[in-house]
Short mmCIF file of C-alpha atoms in Angstrom, two decimals:
data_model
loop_
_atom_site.label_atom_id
_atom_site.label_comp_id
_atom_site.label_asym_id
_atom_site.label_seq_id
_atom_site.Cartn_x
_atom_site.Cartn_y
_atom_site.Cartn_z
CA UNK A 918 -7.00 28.08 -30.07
CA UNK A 919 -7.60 28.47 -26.20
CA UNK A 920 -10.30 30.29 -24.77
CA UNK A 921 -9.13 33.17 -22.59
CA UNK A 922 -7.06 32.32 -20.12
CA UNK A 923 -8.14 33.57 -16.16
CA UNK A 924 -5.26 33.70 -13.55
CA UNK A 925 -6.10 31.00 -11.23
CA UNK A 926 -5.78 30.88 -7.13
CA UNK A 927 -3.40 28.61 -5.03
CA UNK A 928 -5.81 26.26 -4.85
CA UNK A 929 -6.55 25.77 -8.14
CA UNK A 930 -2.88 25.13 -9.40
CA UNK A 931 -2.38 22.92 -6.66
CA UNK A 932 -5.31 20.75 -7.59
CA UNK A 933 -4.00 21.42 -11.61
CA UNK A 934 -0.74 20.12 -10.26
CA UNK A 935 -1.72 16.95 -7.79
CA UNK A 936 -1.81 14.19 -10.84
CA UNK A 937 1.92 14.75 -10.51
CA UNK A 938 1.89 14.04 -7.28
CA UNK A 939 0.64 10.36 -8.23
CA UNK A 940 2.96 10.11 -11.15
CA UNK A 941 6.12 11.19 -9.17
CA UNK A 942 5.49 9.06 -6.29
CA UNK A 943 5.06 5.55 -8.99
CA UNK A 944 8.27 7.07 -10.39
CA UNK A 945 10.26 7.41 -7.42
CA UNK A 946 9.95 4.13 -6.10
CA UNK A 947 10.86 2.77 -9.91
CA UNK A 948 14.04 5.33 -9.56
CA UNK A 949 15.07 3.76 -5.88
CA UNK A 950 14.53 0.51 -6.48
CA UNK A 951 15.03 -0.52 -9.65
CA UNK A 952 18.57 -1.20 -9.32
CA UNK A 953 18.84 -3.27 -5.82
CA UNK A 954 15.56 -5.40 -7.99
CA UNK A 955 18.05 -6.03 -10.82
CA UNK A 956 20.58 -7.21 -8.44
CA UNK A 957 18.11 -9.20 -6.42
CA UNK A 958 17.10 -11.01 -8.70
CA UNK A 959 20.85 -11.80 -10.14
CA UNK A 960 21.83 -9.37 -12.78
CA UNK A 961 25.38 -8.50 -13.05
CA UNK A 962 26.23 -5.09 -11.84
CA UNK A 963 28.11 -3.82 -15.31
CA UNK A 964 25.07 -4.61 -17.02
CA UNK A 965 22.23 -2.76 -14.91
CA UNK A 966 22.13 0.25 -17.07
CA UNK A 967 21.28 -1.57 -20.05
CA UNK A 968 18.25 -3.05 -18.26
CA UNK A 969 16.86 0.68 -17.34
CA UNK A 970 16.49 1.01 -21.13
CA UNK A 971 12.65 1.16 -20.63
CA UNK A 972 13.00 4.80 -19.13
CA UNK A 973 14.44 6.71 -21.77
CA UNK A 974 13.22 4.32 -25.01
CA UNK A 975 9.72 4.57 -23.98
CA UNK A 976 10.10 8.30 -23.52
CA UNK A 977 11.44 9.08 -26.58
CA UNK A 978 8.91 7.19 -28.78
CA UNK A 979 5.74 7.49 -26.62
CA UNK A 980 6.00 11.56 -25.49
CA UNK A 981 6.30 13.25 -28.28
CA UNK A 982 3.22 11.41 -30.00
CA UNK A 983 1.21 11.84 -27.16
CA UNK A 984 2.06 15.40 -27.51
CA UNK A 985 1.08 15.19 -30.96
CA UNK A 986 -2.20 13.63 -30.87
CA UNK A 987 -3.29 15.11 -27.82
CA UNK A 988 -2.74 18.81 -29.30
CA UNK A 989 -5.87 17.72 -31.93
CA UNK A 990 -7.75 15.72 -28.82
CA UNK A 991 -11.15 16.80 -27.74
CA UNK A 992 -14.14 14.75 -26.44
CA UNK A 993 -15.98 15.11 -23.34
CA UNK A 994 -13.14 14.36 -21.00
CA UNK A 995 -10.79 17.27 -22.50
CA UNK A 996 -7.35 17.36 -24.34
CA UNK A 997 -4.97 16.24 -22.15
CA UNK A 998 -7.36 14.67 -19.69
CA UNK A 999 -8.13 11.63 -21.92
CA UNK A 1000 -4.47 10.69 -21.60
CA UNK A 1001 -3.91 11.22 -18.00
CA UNK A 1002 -6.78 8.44 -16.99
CA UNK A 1003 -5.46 5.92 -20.07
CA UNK A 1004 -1.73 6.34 -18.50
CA UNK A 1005 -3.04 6.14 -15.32
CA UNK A 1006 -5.09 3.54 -15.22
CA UNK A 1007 -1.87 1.29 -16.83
CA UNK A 1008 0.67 2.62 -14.42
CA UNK A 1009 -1.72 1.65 -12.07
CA UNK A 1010 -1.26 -1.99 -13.21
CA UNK A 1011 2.53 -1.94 -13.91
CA UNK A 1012 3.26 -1.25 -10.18
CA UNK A 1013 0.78 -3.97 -9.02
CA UNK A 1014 2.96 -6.45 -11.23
CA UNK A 1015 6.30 -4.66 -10.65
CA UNK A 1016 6.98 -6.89 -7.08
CA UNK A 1017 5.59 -9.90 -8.80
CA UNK A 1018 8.81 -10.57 -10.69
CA UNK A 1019 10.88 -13.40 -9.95
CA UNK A 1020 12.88 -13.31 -12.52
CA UNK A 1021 14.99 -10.73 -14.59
CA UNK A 1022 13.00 -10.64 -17.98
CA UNK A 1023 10.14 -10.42 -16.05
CA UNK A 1024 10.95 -7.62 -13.86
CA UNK A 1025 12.24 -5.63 -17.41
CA UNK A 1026 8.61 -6.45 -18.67
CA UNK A 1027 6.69 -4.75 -15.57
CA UNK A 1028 9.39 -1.47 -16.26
CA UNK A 1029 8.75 -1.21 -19.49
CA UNK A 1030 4.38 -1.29 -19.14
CA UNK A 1031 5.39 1.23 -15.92
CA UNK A 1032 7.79 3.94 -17.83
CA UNK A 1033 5.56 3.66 -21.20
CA UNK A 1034 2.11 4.43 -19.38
CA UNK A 1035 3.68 6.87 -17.06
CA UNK A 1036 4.97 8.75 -20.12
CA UNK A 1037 1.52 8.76 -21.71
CA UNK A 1038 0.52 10.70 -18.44
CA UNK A 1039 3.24 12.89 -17.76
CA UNK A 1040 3.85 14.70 -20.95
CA UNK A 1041 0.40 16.09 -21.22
CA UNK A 1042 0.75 17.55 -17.92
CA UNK A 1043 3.69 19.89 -18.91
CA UNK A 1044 0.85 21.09 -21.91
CA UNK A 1045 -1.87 21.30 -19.14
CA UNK A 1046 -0.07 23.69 -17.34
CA UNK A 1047 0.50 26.26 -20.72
CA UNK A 1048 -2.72 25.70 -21.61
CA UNK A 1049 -4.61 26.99 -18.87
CA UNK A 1050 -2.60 29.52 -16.94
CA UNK A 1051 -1.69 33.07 -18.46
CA UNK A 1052 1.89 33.70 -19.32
CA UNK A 1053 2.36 35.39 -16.06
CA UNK A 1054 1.43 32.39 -13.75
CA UNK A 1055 3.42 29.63 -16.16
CA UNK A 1056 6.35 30.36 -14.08
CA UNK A 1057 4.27 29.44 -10.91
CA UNK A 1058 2.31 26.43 -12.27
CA UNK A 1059 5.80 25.04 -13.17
CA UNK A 1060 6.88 25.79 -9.59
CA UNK A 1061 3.58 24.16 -8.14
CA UNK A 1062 4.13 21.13 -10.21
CA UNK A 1063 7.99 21.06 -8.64
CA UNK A 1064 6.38 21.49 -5.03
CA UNK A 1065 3.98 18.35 -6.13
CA UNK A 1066 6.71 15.97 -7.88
CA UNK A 1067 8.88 16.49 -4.67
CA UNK A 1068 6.31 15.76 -2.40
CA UNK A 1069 5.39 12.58 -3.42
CA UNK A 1070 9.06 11.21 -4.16
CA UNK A 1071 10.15 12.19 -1.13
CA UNK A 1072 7.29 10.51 0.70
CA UNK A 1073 7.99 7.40 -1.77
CA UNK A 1074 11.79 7.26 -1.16
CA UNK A 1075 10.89 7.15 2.69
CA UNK A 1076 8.43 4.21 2.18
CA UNK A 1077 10.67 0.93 2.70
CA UNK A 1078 12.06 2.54 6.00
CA UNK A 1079 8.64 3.45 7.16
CA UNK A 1080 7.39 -0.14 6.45
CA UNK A 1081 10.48 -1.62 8.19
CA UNK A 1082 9.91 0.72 11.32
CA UNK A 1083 6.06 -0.65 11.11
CA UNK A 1084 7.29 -4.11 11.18
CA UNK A 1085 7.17 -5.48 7.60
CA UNK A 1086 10.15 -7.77 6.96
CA UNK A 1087 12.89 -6.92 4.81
CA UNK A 1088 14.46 -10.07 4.63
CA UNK A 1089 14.23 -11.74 1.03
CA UNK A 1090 16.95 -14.72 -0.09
CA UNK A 1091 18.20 -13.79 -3.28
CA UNK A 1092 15.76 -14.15 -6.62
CA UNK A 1093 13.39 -12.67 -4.25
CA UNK A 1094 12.03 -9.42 -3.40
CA UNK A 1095 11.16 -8.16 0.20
CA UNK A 1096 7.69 -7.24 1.20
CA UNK A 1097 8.61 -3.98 2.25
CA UNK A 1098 9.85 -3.60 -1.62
CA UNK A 1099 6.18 -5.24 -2.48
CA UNK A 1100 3.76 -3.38 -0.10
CA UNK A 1101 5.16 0.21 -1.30
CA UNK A 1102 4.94 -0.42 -4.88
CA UNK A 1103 1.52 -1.30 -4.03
CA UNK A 1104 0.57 1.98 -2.14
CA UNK A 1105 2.57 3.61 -4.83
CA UNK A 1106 -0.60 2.17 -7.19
CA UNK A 1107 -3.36 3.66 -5.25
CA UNK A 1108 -1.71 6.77 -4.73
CA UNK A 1109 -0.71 7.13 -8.45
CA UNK A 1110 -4.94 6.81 -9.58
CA UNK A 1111 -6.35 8.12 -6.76
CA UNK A 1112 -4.14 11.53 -7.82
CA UNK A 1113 -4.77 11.79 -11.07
CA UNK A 1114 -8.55 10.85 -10.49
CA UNK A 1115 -8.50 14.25 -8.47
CA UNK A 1116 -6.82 16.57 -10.87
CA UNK A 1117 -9.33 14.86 -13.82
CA UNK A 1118 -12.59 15.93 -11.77
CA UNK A 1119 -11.27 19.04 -10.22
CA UNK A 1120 -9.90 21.00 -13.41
CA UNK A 1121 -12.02 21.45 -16.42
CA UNK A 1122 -10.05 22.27 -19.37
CA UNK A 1123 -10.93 24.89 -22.36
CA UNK A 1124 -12.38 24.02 -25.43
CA UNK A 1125 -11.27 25.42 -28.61
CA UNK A 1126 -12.74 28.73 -29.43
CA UNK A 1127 -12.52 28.19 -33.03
CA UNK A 1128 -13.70 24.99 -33.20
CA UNK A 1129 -13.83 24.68 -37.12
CA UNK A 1130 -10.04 26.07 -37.20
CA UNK A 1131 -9.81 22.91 -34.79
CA UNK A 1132 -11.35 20.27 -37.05
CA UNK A 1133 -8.90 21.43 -39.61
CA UNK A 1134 -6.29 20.72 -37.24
CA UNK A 1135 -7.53 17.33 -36.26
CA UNK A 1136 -7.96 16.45 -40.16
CA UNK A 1137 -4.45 17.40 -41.12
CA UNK A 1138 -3.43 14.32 -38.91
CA UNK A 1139 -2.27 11.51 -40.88
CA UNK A 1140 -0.56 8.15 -40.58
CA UNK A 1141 2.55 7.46 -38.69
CA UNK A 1142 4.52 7.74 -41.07
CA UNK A 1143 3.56 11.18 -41.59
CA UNK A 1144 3.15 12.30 -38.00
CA UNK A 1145 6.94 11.05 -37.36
CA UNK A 1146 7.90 13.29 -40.48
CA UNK A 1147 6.46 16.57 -39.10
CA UNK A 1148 8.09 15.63 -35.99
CA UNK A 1149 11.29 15.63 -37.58
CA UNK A 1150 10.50 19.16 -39.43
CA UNK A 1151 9.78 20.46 -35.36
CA UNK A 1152 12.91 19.23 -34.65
CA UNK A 1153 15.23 20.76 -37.46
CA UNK A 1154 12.87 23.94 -36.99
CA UNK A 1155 12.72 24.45 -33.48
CA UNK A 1156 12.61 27.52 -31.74
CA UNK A 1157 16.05 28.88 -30.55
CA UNK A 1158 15.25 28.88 -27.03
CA UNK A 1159 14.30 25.28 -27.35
CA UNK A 1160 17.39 24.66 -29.43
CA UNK A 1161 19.86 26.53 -26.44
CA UNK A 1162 17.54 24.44 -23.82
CA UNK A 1163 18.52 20.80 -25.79
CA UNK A 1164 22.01 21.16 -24.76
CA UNK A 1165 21.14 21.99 -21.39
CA UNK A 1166 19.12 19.20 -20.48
CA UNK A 1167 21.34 16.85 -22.47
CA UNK A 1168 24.02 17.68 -19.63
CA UNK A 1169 21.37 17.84 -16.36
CA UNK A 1170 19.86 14.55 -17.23
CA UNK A 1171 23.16 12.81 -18.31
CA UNK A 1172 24.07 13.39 -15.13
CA UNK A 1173 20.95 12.59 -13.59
CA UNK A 1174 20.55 8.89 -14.81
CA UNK A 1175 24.35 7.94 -13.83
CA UNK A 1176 23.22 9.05 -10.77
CA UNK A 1177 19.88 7.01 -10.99
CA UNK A 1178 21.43 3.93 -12.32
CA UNK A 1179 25.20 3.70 -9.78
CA UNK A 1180 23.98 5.72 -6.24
CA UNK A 1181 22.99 2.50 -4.86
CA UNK A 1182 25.35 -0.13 -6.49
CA UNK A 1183 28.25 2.35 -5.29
CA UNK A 1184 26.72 2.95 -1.73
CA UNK A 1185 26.65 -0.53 -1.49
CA UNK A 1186 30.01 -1.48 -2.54
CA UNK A 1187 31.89 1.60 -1.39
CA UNK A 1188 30.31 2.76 1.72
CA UNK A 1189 28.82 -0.61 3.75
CA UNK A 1190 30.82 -2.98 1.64
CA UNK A 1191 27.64 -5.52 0.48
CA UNK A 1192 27.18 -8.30 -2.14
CA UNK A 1193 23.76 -8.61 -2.72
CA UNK A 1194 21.86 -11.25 -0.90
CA UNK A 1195 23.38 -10.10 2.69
CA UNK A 1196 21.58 -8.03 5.32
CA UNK A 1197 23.82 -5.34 5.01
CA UNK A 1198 23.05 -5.17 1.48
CA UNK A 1199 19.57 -4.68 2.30
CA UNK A 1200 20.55 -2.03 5.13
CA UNK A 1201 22.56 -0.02 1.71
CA UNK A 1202 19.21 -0.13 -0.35
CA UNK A 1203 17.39 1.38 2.22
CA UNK A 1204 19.69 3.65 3.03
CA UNK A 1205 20.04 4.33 -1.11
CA UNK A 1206 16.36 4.93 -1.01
CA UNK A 1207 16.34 7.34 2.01
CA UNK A 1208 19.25 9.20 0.69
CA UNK A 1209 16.93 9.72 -2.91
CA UNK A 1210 14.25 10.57 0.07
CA UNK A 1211 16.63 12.98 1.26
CA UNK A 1212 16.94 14.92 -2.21
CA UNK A 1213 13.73 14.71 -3.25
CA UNK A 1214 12.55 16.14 0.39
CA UNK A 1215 14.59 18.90 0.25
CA UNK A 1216 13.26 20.11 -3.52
CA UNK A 1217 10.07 19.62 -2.07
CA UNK A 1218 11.01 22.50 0.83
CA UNK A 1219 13.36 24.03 -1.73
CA UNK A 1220 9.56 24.42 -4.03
CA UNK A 1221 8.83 26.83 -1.68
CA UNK A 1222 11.49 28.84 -2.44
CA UNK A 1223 11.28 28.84 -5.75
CA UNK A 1224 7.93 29.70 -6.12
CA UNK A 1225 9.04 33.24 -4.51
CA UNK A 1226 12.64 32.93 -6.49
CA UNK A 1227 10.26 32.92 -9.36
CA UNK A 1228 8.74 36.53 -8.34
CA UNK A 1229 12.20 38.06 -7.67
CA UNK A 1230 14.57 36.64 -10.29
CA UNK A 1231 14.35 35.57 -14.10
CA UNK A 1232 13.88 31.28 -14.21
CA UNK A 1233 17.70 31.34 -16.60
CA UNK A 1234 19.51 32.77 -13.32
CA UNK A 1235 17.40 30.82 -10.92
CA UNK A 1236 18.72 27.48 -13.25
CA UNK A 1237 22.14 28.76 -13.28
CA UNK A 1238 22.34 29.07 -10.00
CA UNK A 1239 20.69 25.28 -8.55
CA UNK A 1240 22.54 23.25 -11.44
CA UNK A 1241 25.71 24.60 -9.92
CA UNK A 1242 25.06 23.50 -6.54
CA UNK A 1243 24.01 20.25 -7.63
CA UNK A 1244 27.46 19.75 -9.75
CA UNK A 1245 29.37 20.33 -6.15
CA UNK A 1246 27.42 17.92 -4.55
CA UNK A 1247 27.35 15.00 -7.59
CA UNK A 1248 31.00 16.43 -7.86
CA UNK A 1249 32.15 15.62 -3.91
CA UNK A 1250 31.65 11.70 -4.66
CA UNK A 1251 33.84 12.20 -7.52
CA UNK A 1252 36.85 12.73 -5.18
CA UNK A 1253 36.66 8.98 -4.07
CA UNK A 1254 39.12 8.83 -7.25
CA UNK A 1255 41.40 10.34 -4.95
CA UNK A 1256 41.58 8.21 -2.14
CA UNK A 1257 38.44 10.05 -0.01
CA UNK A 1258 36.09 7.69 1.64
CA UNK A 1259 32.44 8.47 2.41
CA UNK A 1260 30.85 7.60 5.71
CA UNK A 1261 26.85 6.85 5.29
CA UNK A 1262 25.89 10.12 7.41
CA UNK A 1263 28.46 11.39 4.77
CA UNK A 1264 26.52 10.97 1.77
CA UNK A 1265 23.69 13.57 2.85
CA UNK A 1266 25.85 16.68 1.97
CA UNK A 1267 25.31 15.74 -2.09
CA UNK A 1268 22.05 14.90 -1.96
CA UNK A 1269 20.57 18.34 -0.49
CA UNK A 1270 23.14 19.87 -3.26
CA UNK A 1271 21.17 17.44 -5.45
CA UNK A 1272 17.56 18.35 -3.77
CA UNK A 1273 17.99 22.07 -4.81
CA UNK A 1274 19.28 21.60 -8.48
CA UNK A 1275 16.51 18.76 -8.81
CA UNK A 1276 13.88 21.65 -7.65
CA UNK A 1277 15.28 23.67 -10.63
CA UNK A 1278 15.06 21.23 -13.44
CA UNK A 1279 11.74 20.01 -12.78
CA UNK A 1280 10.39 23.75 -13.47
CA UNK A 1281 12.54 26.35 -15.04
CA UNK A 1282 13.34 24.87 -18.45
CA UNK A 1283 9.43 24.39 -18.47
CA UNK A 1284 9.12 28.34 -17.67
CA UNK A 1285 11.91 29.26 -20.10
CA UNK A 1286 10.65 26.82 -23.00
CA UNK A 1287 6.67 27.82 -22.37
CA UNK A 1288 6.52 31.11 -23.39
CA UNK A 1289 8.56 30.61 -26.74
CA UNK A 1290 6.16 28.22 -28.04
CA UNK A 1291 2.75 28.53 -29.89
CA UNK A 1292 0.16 27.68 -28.07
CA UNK A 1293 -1.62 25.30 -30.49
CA UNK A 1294 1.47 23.14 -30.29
CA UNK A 1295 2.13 23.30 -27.03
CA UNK A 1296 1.55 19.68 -26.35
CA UNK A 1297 3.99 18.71 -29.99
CA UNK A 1298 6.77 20.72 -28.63
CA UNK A 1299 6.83 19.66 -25.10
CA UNK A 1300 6.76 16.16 -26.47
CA UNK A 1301 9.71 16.51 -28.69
CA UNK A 1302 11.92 18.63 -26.09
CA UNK A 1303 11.30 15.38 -23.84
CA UNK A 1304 13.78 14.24 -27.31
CA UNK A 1305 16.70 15.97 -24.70
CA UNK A 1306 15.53 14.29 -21.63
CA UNK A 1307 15.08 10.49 -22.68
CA UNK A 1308 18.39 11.00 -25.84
CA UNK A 1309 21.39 11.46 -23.23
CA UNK A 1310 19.48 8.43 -20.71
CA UNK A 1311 20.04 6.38 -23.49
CA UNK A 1312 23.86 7.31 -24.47
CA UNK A 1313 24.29 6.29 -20.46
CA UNK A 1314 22.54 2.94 -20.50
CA UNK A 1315 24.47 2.23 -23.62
CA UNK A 1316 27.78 3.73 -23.11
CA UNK A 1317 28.73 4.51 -19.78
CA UNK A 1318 29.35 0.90 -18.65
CA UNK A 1319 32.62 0.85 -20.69
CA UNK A 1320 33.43 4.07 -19.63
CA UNK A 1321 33.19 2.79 -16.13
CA UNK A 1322 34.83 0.21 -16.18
CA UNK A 1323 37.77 1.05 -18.45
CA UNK A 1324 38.36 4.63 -16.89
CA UNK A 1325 37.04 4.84 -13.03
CA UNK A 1326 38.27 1.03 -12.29
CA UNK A 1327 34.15 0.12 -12.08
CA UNK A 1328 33.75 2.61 -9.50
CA UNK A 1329 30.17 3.63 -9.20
CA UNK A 1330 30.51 5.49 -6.67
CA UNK A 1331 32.70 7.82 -8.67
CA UNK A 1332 31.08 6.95 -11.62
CA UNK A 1333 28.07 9.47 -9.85
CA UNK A 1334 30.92 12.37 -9.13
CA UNK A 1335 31.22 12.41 -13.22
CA UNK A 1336 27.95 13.17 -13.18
CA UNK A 1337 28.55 16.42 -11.55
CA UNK A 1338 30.48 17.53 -13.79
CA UNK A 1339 27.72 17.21 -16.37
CA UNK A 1340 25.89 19.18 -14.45
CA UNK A 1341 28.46 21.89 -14.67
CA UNK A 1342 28.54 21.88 -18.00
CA UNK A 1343 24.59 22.09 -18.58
CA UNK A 1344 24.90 25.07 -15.69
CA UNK A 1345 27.23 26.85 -17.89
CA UNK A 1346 25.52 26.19 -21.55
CA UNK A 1347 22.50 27.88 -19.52
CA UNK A 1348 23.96 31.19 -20.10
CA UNK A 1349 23.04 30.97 -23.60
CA UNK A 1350 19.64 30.59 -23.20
CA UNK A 1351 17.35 33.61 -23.79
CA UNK A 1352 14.82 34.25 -21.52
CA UNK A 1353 11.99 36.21 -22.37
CA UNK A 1354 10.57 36.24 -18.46
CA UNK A 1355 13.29 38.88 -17.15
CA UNK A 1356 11.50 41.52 -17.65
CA UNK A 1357 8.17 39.83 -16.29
CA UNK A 1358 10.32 38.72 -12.92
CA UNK A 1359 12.06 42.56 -12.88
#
């Protein structure tokens, strides 16, 4: 389907890669914030997960059809190009509205306009990369893409503080949100386009070189009805590295979305002892923010690394390796069941553990699942393995509440040190996994 693929410099990837940039730093600030909104604005702590719904519905229904469609895509602006502007330019909206909310409902509209349009951008980018790099720089496209996502969400998570230092109030009475909330969602905006805009006029994509093969592609796409049935025949049929990968990422992002949804709710309660509405709740959700700041900064230095990992070591070892350290640190807050307090300096140890494993699963399943795939379903694929991202997000926000409450006395804060043990288990189903780039990495 592709043309020949040319082994690109530095550069190039890194301009590839920048959209993400956007896309991770619009994310980020939904993934520190979203919480202390909910409780802003008055919703009840034991029912915040089912109000981050948006995240994982919208991902399941709207990535693997973008994958689908955008796999028989091509007009002037590209394949996947087409879809990053259109998700863009939406997201772009969302986090304009976002700070608007004043009420609950309202806030759960802006999310769920935010997490659908930012899915119609980032799945194609996980194609983008496959389509244009060689087999042999996949591995470092993935990495590049890690080194972007970490960049901006660590910048992102840093953004309330930096506003406060600047002077912008943080003081908001309850059903209200602070400016320093409002003024970073709306840099988060320009960023997110301006990004994207970049990484649309900087890399041209290939066309098809069998472009009548290609029309007979596009024509074999039917209605809905259909396209959701040879979804489910991908599904039942897929590859066994994607197959050995599903239970993987069921664990890591498990794990990752307890963490998501009960950091700062558990901080808060735990650590500086805040109801909502009080200033020293405010001081916790900053401090939640800059401790996601913390995590996300050190994948972004941890990129680094991995980008030479990637030339040394195969990307199942690499995995193995980062998902453990990030069950010790998830695991640590665990031991509040136990009787240990945390101090706030306290809580950085877990979220460097956190930083490196995040590093990991932003780029190696991508480098495992890549090179088992065909490449004129790249985009299909990539859509329905986001089935094992969004799938286990959604057994939390349904089901971990009552497990919460019932069984860790509505700890959240302990709630999170379950989550390391999810990533344990994804660290040891990893093992299984074949991976066809050892002898590439040898």
């Amino acid at each position: 389907m592709q043309a020949q693929h040319e082994e690109k410099t530095i550069q190039q990837i890194m301009l590839m890669c920048l959209g993400f940039f956007g896309i991770q730093f619009g994310w980020a600030l939904q993934m520190n914030n979203m919480s202390a909104i909910y409780l802003r604005l008055g919703a009840e702590e034991s029912k915040i997960a089912l109000l981050w719904l948006a995240a994982p519905v919208t991902g399941l229904l709207v990535q693997p059809l973008v994958g689908y469609f955008s796999d028989r895509t091509w007009c002037k602006l590209g394949r996947r190009r087409p879809y990053f502007l259109g998700g863009a330019i939406f997201s772009t909206l969302a986090l304009f509205l976002m700070p608007q909310a004043s009420a609950i409902w309202m806030a759960v509209i802006a999310l769920w306009i935010l997490d659908t349009s930012v899915n119609v951008s980032m799945e194609p980018f996980r194609a983008f990369v496959g389509d244009i790099l060689p087999e042999q720089q996949r591995k470092t496209g993935y990495a590049m893409q890690s080194v972007m996502i970490g960049a901006g969400a660590v910048i992102a998570s840093f953004l309330p503080q930096i506003l406060t230092a600047c002077g912008v109030s943080t003081e908001a009475p309850i059903g209200h949100i602070p400016n320093t909330v409002k003024y970073a969602f709306y840099i988060g905006a320009v960023v997110l386009i301006t990004a994207i805009l970049i990484t649309i006029k900087s890399t041209p994509e290939y066309p098809p070189q069998d472009m009548e093969e290609f029309k007979k592609l596009q024509k074999q796409s039917g209605s809905l009805t259909k396209t959701l049935s040879e979804m489910w025949q991908a599904f039942v049929t897929m590859p066994s590295t994607m197959r050995r990968l599903a239970v993987v990422q069921f664990f890591t992002w498990a794990a990752l979305m307890i963490m998501w949804v009960y950091f700062t709710p558990g901080i808060a309660a735990g650590v500086f002892h805040a109801t909502p509405g009080t200033a020293a709740f405010e001081e916790a959700a900053n401090w939640g923010s800059s401790c996601f700041g913390i995590y996300n900064g050190v994948a972004f230095a941890f990129s680094f690394a991995l980008l030479w990992l990637t030339t040394k070591f195969s990307a199942k070892y690499i995995h193995i390796t980062c998902l453990t350290i990030g069950a010790v640190g998830l695991g640590s807050l665990g031991l509040t069941l136990f009787g240990l307090t945390f101090t706030k300096m306290g809580l950085i140890f877990p979220m460097v553990c956190v930083g490196i494993a995040w590093s990991s699963i932003l780029s190696m399943p991508y480098a495992l699942l890549s090179n088992s795939l065909p490449a004129e379903k790249m985009g299909f694929y990539m859509g329905v393995f986001n089935f094992f991202i969004v799938i286990p997000q959604i057994c939390v926000n349904l089901l971990f509440g009552p497990f919460m409450k019932h069984l860790l006395n509505s700890s959240a804060i302990a709630a999170v040190g379950v989550g390391g043990l999810s990533l344990l288990i994804a660290a040891c189903a990893t093992f299984f996994v074949h991976d066809n780039t050892i002898k590439k990495a040898a």
